[in-house]
XYZ file of C-alpha atoms in Angstrom:
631
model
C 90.213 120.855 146.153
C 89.972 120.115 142.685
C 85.906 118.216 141.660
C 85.804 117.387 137.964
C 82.051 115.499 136.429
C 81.600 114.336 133.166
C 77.857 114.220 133.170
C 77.078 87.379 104.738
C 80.309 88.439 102.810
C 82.744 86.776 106.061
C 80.700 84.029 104.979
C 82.347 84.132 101.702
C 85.453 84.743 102.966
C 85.883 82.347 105.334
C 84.972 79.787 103.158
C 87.822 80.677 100.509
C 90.340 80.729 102.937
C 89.607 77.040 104.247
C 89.474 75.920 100.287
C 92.816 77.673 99.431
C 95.208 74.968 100.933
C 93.509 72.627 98.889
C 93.055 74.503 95.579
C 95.782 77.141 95.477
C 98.618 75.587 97.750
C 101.345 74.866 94.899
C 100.946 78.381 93.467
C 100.615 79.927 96.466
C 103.853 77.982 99.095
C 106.537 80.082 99.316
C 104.866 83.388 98.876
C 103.637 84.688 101.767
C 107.441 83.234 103.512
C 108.700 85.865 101.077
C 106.730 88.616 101.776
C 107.525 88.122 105.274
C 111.223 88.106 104.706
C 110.690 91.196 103.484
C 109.012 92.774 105.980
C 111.781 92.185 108.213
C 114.108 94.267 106.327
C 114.982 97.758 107.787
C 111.645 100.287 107.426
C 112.904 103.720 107.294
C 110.797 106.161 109.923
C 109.053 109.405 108.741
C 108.594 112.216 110.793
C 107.408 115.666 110.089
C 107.709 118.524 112.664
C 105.729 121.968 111.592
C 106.352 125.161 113.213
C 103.098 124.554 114.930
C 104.097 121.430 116.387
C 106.806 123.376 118.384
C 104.381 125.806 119.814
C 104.605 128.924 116.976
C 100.657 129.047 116.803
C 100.403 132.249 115.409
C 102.179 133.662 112.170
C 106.421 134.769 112.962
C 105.866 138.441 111.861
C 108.993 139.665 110.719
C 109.239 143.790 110.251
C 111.338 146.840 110.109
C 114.531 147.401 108.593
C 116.475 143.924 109.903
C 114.850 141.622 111.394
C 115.933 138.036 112.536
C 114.556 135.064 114.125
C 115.848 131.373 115.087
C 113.795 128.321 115.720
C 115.168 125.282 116.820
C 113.538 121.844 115.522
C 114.462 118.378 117.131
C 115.896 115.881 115.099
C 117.100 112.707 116.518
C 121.135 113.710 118.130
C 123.448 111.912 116.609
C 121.532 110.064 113.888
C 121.709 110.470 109.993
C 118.965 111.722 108.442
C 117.899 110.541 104.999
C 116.415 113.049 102.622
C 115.595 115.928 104.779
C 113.827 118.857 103.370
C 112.488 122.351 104.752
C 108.991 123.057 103.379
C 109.087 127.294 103.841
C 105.330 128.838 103.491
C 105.010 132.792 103.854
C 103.647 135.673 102.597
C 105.167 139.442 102.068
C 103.999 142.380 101.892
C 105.704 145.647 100.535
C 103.333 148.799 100.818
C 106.316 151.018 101.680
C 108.626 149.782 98.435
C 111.901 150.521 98.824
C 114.931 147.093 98.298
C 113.148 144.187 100.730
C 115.188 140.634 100.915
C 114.073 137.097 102.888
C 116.766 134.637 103.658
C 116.223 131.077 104.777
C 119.791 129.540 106.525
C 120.594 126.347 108.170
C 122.847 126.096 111.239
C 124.153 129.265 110.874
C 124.717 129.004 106.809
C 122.294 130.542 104.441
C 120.677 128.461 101.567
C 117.957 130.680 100.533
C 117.642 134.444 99.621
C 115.326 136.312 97.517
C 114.542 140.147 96.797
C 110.463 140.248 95.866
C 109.322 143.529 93.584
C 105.945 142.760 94.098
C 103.738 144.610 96.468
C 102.522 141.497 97.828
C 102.995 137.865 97.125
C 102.989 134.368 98.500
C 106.700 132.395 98.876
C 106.374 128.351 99.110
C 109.221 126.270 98.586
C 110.822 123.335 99.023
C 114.773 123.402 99.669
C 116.751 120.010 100.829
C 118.566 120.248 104.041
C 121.970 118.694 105.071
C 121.568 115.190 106.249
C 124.536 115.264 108.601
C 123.978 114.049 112.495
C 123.494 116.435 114.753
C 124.744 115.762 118.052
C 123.129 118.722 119.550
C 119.614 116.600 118.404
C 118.470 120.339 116.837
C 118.337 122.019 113.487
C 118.711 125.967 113.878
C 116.338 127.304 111.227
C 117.153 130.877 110.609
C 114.486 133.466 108.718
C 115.870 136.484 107.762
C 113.805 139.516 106.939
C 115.780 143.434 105.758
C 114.025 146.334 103.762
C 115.361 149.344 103.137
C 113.363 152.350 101.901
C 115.592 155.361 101.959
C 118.205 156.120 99.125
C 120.543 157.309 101.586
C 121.867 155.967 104.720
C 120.274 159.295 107.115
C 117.267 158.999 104.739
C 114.365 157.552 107.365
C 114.444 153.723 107.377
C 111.245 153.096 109.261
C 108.446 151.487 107.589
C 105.049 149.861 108.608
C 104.352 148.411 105.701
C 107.219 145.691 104.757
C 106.408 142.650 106.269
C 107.362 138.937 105.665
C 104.715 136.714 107.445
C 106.289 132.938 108.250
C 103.238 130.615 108.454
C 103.543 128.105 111.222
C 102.483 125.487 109.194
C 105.971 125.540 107.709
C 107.825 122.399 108.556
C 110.528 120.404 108.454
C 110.306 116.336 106.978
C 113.013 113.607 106.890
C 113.427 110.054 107.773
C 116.112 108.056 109.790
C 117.110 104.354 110.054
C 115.756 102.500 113.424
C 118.771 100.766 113.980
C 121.178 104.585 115.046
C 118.809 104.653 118.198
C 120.557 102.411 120.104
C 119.830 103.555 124.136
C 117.042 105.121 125.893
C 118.553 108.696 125.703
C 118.957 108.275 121.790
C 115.324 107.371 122.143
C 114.132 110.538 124.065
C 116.139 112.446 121.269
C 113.856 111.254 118.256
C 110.223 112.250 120.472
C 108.727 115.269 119.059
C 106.679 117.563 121.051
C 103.668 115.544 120.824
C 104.613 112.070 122.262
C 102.462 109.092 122.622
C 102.175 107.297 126.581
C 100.588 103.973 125.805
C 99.011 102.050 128.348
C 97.806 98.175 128.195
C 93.448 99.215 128.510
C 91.258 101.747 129.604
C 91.264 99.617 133.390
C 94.645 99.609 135.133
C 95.873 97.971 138.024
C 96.673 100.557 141.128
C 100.805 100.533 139.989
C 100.222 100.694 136.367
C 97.944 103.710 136.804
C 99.999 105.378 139.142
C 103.662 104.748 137.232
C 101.504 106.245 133.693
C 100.865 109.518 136.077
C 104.001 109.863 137.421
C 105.552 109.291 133.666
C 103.044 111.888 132.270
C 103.928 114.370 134.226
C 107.870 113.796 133.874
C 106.988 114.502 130.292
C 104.980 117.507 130.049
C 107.455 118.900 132.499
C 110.087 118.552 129.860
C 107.579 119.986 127.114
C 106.001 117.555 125.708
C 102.175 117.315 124.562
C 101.501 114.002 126.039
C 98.396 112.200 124.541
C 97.360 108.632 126.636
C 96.907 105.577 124.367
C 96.040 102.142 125.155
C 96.956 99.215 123.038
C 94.253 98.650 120.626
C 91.416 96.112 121.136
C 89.075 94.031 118.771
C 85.802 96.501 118.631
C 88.092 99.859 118.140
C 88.019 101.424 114.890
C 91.192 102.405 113.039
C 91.891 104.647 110.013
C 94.195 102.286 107.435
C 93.840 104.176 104.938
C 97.302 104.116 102.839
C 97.825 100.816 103.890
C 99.534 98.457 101.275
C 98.791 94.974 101.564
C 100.949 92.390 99.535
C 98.978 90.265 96.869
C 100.730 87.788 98.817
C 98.645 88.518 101.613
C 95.270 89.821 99.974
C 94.164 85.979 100.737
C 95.004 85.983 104.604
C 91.819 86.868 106.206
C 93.762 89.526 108.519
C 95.371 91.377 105.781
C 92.807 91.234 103.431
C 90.166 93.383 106.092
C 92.930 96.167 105.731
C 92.672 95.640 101.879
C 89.403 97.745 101.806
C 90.880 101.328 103.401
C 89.696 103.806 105.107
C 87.948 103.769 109.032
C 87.219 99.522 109.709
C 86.387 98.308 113.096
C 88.881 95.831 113.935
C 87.136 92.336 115.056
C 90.168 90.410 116.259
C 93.444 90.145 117.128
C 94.622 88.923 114.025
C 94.160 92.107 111.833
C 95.983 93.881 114.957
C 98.631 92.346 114.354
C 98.266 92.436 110.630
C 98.894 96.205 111.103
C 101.379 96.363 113.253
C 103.662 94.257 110.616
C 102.326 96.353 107.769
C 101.648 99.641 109.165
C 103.387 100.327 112.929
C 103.069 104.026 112.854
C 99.357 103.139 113.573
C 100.509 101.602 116.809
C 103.352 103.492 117.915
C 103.956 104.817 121.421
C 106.721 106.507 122.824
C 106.832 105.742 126.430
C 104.855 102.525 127.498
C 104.190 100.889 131.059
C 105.212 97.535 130.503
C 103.300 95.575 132.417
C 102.374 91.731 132.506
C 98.754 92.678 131.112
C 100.537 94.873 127.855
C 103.054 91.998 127.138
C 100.205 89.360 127.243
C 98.384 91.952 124.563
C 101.416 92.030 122.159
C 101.821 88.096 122.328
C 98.472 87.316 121.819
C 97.984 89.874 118.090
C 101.265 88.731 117.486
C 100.121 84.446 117.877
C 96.745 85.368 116.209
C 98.282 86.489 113.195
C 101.254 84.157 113.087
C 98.167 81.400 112.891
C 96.708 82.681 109.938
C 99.752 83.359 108.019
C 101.298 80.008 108.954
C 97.760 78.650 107.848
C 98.431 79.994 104.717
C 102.420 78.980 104.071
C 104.011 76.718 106.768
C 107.473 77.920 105.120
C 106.806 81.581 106.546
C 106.753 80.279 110.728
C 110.721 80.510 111.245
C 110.726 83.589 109.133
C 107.921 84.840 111.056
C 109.616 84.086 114.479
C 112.414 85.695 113.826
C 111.008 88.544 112.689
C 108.989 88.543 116.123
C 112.246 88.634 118.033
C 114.203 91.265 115.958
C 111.442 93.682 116.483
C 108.798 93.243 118.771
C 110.309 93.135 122.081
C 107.453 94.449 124.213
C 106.173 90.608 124.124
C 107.514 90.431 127.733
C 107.219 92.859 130.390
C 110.141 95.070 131.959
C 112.200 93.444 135.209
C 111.253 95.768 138.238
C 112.341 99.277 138.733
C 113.465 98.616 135.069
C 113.451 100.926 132.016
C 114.398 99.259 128.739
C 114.136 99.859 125.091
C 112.364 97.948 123.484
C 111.006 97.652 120.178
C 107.133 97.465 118.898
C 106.758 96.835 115.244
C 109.995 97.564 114.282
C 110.022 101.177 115.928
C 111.950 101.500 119.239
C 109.955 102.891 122.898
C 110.757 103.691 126.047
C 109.406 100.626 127.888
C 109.061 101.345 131.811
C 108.202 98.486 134.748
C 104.870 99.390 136.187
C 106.468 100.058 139.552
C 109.332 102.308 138.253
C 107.269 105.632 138.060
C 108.747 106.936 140.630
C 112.562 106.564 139.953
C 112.073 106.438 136.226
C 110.813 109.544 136.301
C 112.990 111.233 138.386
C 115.492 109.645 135.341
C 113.805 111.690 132.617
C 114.589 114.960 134.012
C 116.753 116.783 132.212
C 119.456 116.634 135.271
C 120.100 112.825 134.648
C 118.500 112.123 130.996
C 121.837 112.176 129.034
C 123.144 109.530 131.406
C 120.813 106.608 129.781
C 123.459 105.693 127.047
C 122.447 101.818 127.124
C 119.241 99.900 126.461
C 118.189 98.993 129.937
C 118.754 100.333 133.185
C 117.630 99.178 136.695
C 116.838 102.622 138.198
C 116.980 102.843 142.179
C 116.644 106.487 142.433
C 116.889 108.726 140.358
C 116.295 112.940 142.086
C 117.619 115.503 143.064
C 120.386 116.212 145.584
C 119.573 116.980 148.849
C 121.009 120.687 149.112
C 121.562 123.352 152.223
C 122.577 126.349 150.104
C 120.985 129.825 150.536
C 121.501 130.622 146.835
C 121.747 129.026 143.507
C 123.910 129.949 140.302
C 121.572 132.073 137.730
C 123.418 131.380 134.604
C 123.924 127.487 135.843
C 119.994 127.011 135.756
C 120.503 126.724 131.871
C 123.950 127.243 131.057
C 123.085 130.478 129.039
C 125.791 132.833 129.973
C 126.787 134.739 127.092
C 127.790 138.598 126.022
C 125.398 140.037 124.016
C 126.278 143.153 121.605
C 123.756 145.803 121.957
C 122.368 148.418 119.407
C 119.411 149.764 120.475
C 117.796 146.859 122.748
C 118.772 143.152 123.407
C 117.422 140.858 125.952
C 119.226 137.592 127.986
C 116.772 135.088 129.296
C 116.840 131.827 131.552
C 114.328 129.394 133.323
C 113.968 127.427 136.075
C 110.929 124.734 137.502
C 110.197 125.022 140.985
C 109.697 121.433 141.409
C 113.231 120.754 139.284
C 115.305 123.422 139.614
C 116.026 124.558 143.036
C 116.113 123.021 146.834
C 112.720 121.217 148.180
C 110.441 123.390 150.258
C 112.701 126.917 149.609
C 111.952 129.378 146.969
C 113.449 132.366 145.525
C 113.449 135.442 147.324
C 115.899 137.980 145.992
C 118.127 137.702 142.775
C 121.662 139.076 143.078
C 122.374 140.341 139.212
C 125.733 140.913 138.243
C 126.293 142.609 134.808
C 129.039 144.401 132.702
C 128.763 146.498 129.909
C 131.335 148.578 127.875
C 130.990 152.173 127.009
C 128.752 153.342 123.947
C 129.032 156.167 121.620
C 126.782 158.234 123.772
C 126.962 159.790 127.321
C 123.385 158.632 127.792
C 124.216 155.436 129.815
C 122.217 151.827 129.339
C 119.564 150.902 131.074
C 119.308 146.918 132.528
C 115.346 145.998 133.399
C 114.722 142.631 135.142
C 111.294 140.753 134.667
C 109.957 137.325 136.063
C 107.129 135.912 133.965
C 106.870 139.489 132.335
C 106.857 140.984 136.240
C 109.139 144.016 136.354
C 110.790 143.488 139.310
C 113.618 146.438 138.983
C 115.538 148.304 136.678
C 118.372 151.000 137.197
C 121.003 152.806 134.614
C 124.573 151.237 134.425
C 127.715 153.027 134.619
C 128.641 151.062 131.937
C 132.575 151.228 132.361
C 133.788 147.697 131.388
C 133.515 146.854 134.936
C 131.189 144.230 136.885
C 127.860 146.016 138.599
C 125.579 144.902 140.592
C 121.938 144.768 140.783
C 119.615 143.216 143.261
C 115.624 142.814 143.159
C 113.200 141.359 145.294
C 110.912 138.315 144.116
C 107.612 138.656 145.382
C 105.691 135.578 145.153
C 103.117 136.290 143.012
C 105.132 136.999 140.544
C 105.949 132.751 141.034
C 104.745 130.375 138.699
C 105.559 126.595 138.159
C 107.734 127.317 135.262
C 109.617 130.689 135.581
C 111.422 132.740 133.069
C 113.970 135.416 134.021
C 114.750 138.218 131.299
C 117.146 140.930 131.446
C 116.771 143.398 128.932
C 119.543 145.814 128.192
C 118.786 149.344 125.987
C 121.113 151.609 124.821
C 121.017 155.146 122.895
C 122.039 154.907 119.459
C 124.320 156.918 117.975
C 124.992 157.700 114.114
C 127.196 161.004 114.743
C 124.733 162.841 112.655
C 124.564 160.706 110.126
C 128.465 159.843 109.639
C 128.099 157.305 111.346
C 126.377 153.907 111.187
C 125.314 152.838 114.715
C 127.677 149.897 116.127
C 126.380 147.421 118.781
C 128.674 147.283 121.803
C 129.048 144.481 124.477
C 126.934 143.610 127.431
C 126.966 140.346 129.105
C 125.055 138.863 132.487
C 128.219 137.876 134.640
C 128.003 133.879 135.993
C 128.059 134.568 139.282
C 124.587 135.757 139.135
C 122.775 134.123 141.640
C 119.133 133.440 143.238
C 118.439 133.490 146.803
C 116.429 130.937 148.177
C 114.415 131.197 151.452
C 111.157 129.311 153.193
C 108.119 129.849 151.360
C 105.635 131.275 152.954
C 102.115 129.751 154.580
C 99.699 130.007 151.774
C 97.040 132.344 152.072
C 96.080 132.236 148.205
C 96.325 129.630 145.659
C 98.918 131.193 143.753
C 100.926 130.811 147.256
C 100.306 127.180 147.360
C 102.235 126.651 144.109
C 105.550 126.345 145.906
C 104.268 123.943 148.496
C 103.050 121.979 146.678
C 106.712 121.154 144.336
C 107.711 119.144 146.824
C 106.262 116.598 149.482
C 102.857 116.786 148.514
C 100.193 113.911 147.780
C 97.446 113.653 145.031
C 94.358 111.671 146.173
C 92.083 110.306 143.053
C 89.069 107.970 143.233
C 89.509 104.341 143.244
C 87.063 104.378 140.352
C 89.213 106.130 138.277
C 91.547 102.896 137.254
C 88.722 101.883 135.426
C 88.473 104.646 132.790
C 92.465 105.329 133.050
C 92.343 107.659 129.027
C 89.595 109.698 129.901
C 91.020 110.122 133.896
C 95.129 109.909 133.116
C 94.826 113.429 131.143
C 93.151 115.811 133.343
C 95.465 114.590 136.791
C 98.709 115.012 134.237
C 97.670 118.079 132.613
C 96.525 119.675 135.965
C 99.022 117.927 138.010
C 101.896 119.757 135.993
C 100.267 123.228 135.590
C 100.571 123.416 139.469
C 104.181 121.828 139.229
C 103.510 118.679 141.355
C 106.829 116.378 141.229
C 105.898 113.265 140.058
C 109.577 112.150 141.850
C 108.362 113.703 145.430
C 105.191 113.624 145.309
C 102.830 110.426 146.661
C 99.838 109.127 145.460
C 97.015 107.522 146.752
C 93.865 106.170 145.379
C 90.443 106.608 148.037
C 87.444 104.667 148.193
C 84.310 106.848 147.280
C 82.680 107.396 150.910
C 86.212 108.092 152.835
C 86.228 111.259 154.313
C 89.762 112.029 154.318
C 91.991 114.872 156.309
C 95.275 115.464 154.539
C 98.591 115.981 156.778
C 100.404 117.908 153.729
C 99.916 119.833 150.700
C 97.545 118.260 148.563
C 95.810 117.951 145.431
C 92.582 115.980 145.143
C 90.036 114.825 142.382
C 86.607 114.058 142.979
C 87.657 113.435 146.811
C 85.800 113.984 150.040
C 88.066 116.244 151.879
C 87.777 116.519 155.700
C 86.668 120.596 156.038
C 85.058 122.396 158.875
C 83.486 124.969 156.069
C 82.164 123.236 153.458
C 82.010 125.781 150.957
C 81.948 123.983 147.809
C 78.806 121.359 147.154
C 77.616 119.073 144.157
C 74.281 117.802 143.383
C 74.417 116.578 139.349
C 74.924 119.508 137.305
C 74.562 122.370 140.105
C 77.559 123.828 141.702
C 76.762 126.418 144.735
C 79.932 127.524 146.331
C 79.871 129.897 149.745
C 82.258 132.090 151.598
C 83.283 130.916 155.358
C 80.384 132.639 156.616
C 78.418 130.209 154.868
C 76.823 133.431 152.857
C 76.550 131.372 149.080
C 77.793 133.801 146.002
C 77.824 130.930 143.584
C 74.698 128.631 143.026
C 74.605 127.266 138.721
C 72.577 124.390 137.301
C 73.122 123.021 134.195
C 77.257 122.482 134.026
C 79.029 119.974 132.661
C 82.492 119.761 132.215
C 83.806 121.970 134.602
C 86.351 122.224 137.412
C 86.356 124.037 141.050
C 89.801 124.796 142.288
């Protein structure tokens, strides 16, 4: 059980605007039409995607005598980009001496190298990037790093003190034309890590709630950072700073509040929808639940502001309109079990029915995402296959078969979800590893070493004679978690031949018919046991209360929700009334829920927690929390 607690200038103004028809209307006809035409032009959209915002949070250290590394950064598949650039911050170091060179490369092809003689120094620079589509939807940054303090090939190449540091707040900035993305998968392709789930208010119905939950998870299950939003409301306060308002439209009261910059509290639904012509990016989701209450919220900003402007140049209403239609879609709400895209301000979203959750999200997993290749799809279902197999392919978790040449050490990884990846209610058990490797230079023969999650689960020497070998481990399940990463990590002896000889790499490679068996999991004793059980048909119980403060509430059931691997496909939800006592029938996860218990070993009072064993013996008793969770 999971218990979370949270202990007279408008005067002025007004009054010019009523005289300008009758003072200023010759001059001024025509004008604001104009403007508007212009606004409904193509806007180009910015994005910019650090190393940070693709989880490198601490420096890329890169040492020794070669060193490589490869980061792959989304970039909308399949689109042009306009004016990319690569903005590469780092620092070196050179306390050893000796010949030390950086490179920079793109896709495979380098575009940068330099040789620093300094013993220390900072490198920022700027270098323009080929605007080409991409149809894999990534860029393949490449940092190179190579010193070399010996004169001599035997001389000893080893050295501490040669370092090039690549700051994560190195990034990568371009632009790209709305009109490329033209279906919901071209869509997904142009989210970055942190993506936006906007909502219609802070107080949902039951099946707008529950379909943002189910989407939110979906998400961060495919990565993403997944912030709640709600469509903004007169009385919220909003940073325009950077803002450019027409002089055309410095006289139209809604514009003219954004004239001023910086933080303003919006006061109607006018300047709302003054922004979201002006400025969208300030009002730009990703994925929205597009319900009757958000469409009515987008047609009413969108009618505020169409009065004021008309108000101010009849001429501008048919421009107006039909800049409404081109792109602000989201003024009507998705047909059920629908996912469309739609556009909001120009900038194109994932618009979802509010009782699609379920289906739609089932449609965002990575099994069925590349199959949305229109702009609106009624989705039915949307899950996985129902499957009786004892064992699944290894390599075909992530396609990642490949043959790997080996020096000293090299290492061959894969993952899998429990909820995603493999049959409902059956785990993995054993994993059947089959491997080849060719012979080295040495009679000291390789050695393969298997990990889960880091867990070394086995490890054995190869015969390494060309030939297919097998190896087979047991997976314990602790060593579980929702999100699993197998690595196999070959080492070899080295072999220069006393110094005649440069070492050579030679060929390893983990064969595809590597497979995972799958078996029952087991009755959960711990809670790292319940993990499994609770991938597949399990429920999550939440207040009824809890509709009403949906971005404070939405957050912790996602982020939680998806660190335990819930399915948001499988999995149902239910909302309880405050004084039920309820007695689950399944694996469950619950929020500030009475749960049915014959031990009660967890109670509340305020800010004291006191939790006891099953003797009723209490080893926990605190006042004074806040913000704090029992699991």
């Amino acid at each position: 059980m999971i218990i979370i607690r949270y202990s007279i200038l408008a005067v002025c103004l007004l009054t010019n605007t009523a005289l300008l028809p009758l003072t200023g209307a010759a001059a001024y006809a025509g004008e604001v039409a104009d403007t508007i035409r212009t606004l409904s032009g193509t806007q180009l959209i910015h994005a910019k995607i650090t190393l940070k915002d693709l989880g490198v949070t601490n420096t890329v250290q890169l040492a020794s005598d070669a060193a490589n590394r490869e980061l792959y950064v989304p970039v909308p598949a399949s689109v042009p980009l306009v004016e990319p650039s690569f903005r590469f911050k780092s620092h070196y170091l050179r306390a050893d001496g000796g010949r030390t060179t950086y490179t920079l490369a793109f896709d495979g092809n380098t575009v940068a190298a330099r040789s620093p003689v300094d013993e220390e120094g900072d490198v920022n620079f700027t270098i323009g990037v080929d605007g080409a589509p991409r149809t894999s939807g990534f860029i393949r940054v490449g940092f190179g790093w190579s010193s070399a303090v010996g004169r001599f090939y035997c001389d000893d190449s080893r050295s501490i003190g040669n370092v090039l540091n690549i700051s994560p707040e190195s990034w990568l900035e371009y632009s790209y034309n709305p009109s490329f993305i033209h279906s919901i998968a071209s869509a997904w392709s142009v989210m970055l890590n942190k993506t936006s789930l906007m909502v219609a208010s802070g107080k949902l119905q039951n099946n707008s709630y529950e379909t943002a939950w189910r989407l939110g998870v979906a998400l961060e299950h495919a990565g993403k950072e997944v912030q709640v939003i709600s469509f903004p409301q007169p009385g919220n306060v909003i940073d325009v700073t950077g803002i450019n308002v027409p002089s055309s439209l410095e006289n139209v009261p809604a514009f003219a509040a954004l004239k001023q910059g910086g933080r303003i509290t919006i006061r109607n639904d006018a300047e709302i929808g003054a922004i979201l012509l002006l400025a969208p990016a300030l009002i730009h989701p990703d994925v929205v639940v597009a319900d009757q209450e958000l469409a009515k919220r987008v047609a009413s900003v969108i009618a505020a502001v169409r009065v004021e402007i008309v108000q101010a140049d009849a001429e501008a209403a048919g421009i107006f309109d039909a800049l409404v239609a081109s792109k602000n879609s989201l003024i009507s709400p998705v047909a059920s079990k629908g996912v469309d895209l739609r556009m909001l301000g120009g900038r194109p979203v994932i618009a979802v029915a509010a009782d699609a959750g379920r289906t739609v999200s089932g449609l965002f997993d990575e099994l069925w995402r590349k199959t949305a290749v229109s702009k609106g799809l009624i989705v039915n279902a949307a899950g996985q296959p129902e499957n009786a197999a004892e064992r699944i392919p290894l390599v075909g978790i992530s396609q990642n078969a490949n043959t790997l040449d080996v020096v000293g050490r090299a290492d061959w990884t894969t993952s899998f979800d429990l909820s995603s990846s493999l049959v409902k209610g059956r785990v993995p058990k054993n994993m059947d590893l089959h491997v080849a490797a060719a012979p080295g230079a040495t009679s000291t023969s390789p050695v393969v070493s298997v990990f889960i999650n880091d867990y070394l689960l086995g490890a054995r020497r190869l015969t390494a004679n060309g030939h297919p070998e097998r190896i087979n481990v047991k997976i314990p399940t602790y060593a579980l978690q929702a999100r699993n990463t197998v690595r196999v990590e070959f080492q070899r002896q080295p072999s220069s031949n006393q110094c005649r000889e440069q070492p050579q790499g030679f060929p390893v490679a983990v064969l595809p018919d590597s497979s995972l068996s799958l078996g029952p999991a087991q009755t959960p004793h711990t809670f790292a046991d319940l993990v499994p059980w609770l991938t597949g048909d399990a429920m999550v119980m939440v207040p009824d209360t809890w509709r009403n403060n949906a971005l404070k509430t939405l957050p912790v059931i996602m982020h939680i929700s998806d660190s335990v691997s819930i399915s948001p496909v499988l999995s149902d939800f239910m909302f309880v009334g405050q004084q039920l006592d309820i007695q689950p029938q399944k694996p469950f996860l619950a929020f500030d829920v009475k749960i049915h218990d014959d031990v009660n070993t967890i109670k509340t009072e305020g800010q004291r927690i006191s939790i006891a064993d099953k003797t009723g013996s209490i080893f926990y008793d605190v006042s004074g929390l806040n913000n704090i969770a029992v699991i």
